[in-house]
mmCIF file of C-alpha atoms in Angstrom:
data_model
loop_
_atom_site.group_PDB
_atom_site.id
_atom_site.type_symbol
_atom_site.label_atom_id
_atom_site.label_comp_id
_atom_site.label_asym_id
_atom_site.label_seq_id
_atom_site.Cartn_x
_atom_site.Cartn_y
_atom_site.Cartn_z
ATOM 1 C CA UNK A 1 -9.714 -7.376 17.412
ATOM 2 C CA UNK A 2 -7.310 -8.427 15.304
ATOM 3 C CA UNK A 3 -3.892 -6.032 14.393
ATOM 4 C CA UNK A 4 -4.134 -4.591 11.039
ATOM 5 C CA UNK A 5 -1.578 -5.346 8.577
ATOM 6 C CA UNK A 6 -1.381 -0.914 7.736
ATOM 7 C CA UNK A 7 -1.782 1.516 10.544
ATOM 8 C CA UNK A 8 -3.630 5.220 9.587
ATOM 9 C CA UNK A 9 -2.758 7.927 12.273
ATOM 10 C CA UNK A 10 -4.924 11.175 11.468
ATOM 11 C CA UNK A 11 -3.705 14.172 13.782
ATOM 12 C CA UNK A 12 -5.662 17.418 13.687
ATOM 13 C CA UNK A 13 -3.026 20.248 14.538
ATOM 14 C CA UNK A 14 -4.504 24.143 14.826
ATOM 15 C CA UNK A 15 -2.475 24.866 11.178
ATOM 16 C CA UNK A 16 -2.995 21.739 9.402
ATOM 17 C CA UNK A 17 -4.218 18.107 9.199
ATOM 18 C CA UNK A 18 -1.504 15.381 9.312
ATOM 19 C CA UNK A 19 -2.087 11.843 8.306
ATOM 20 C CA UNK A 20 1.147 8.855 8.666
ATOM 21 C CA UNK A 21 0.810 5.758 7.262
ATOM 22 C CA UNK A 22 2.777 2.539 7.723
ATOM 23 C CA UNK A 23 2.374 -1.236 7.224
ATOM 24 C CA UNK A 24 1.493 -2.670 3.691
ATOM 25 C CA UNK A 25 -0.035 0.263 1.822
ATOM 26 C CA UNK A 26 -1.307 -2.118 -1.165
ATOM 27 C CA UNK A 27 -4.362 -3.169 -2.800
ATOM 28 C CA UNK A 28 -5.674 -5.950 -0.391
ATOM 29 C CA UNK A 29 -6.567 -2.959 2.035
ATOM 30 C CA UNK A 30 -6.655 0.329 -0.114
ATOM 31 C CA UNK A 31 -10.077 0.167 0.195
ATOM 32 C CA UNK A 32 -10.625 0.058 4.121
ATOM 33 C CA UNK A 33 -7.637 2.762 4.373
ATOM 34 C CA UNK A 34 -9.559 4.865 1.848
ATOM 35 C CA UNK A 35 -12.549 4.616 4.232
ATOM 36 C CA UNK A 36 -10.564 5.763 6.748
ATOM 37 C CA UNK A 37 -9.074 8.639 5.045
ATOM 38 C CA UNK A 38 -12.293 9.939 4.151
ATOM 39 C CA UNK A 39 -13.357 10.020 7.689
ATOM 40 C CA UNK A 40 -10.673 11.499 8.712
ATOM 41 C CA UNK A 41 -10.081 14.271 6.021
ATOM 42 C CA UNK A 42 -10.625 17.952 6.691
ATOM 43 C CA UNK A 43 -10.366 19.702 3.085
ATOM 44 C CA UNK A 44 -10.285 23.079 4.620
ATOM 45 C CA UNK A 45 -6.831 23.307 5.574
ATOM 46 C CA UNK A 46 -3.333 22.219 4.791
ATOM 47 C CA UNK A 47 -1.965 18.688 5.021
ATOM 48 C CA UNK A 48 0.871 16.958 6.004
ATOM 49 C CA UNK A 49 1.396 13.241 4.751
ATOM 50 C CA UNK A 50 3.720 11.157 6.756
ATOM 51 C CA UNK A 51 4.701 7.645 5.012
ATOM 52 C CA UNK A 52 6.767 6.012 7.648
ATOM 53 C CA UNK A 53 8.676 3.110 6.230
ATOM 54 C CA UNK A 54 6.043 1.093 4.801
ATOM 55 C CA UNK A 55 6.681 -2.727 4.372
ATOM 56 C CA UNK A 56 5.032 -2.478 0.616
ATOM 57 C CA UNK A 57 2.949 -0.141 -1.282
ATOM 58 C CA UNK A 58 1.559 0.379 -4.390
ATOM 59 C CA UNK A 59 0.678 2.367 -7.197
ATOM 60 C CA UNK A 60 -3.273 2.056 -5.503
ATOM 61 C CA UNK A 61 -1.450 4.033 -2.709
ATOM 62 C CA UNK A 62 0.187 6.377 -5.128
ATOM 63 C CA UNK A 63 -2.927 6.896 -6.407
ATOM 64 C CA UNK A 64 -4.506 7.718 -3.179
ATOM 65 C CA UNK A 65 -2.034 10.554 -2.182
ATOM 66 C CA UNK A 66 -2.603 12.080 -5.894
ATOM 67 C CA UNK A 67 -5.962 11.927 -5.216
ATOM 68 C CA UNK A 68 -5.548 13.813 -1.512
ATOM 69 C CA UNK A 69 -3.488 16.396 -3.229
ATOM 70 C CA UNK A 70 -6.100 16.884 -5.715
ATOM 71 C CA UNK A 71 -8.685 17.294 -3.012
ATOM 72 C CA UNK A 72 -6.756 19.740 -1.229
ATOM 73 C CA UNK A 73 -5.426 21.732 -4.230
ATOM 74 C CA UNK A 74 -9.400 22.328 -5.411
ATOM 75 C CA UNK A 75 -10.266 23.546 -2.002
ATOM 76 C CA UNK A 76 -7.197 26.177 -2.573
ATOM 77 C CA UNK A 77 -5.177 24.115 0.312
ATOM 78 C CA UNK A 78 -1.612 22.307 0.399
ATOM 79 C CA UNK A 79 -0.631 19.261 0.595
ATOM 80 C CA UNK A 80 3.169 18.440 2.134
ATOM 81 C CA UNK A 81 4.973 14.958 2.241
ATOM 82 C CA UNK A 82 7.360 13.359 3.765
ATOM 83 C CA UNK A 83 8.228 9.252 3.029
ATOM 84 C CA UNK A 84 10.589 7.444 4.384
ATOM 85 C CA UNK A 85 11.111 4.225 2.235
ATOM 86 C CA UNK A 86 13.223 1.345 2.579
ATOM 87 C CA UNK A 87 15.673 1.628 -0.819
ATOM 88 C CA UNK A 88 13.885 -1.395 -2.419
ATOM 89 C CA UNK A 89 10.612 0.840 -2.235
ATOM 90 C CA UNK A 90 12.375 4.237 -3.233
ATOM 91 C CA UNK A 91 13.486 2.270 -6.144
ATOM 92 C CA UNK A 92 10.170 0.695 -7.012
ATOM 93 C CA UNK A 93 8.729 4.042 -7.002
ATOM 94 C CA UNK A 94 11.138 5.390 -9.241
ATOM 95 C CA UNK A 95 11.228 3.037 -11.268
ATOM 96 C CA UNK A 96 7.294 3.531 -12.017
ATOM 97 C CA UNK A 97 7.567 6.496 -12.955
ATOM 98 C CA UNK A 98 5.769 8.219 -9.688
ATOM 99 C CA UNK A 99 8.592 9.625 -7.594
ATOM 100 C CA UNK A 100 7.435 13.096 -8.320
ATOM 101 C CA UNK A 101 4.515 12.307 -5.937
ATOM 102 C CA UNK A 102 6.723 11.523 -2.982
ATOM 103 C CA UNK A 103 9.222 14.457 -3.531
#
């Protein structure tokens, strides 16, 4: 099998669900790490989002973490994050007008 460029860790803890991401969180593989994601996802309780130093992302992974939130938020549940970006990607997501989503 051959290594993924991304990795997708889902962790199901007795208080919440926690998902980390990593690698290039961008549109050549949004769509296979949305697959995942919806596998993975348990709507009924809290989540934690880990983004652990990416090498690039997107706004199709912005997108994807609104969307999570969203999820969450209509099933009454929360949704916590934590990202730790290189500055280059801090700055790119500032600069596009998303940091709110990472905050």
């Amino acid at each position: 099998m051959d290594k993924l460029p991304y990795k997708v860790i889902i962790d199901e803890l007795p208080e919440k669900g926690q998902m980390r991401f990593s690698g290039q969180l961008i549109i050549n593989h949004i769509e296979k790490i949305t697959d995942i994601v919806k596998a993975g996802l348990k709507a009924d309780k809290d989540l934690l989002i880990e983004i652990d130093n990416p090498d690039s992302l997107d706004v199709t992974f912005i997108q994807l973490v609104l969307s999570l939130k969203a999820t969450l938020s209509a099933n009454g549940c929360s949704t916590s994050i934590k990202a730790n970006l290189k500055e280059e990607l801090h700055t790119l997501v500032k600069n596009s007008g998303f940091q709110y989503v990472l905050n």
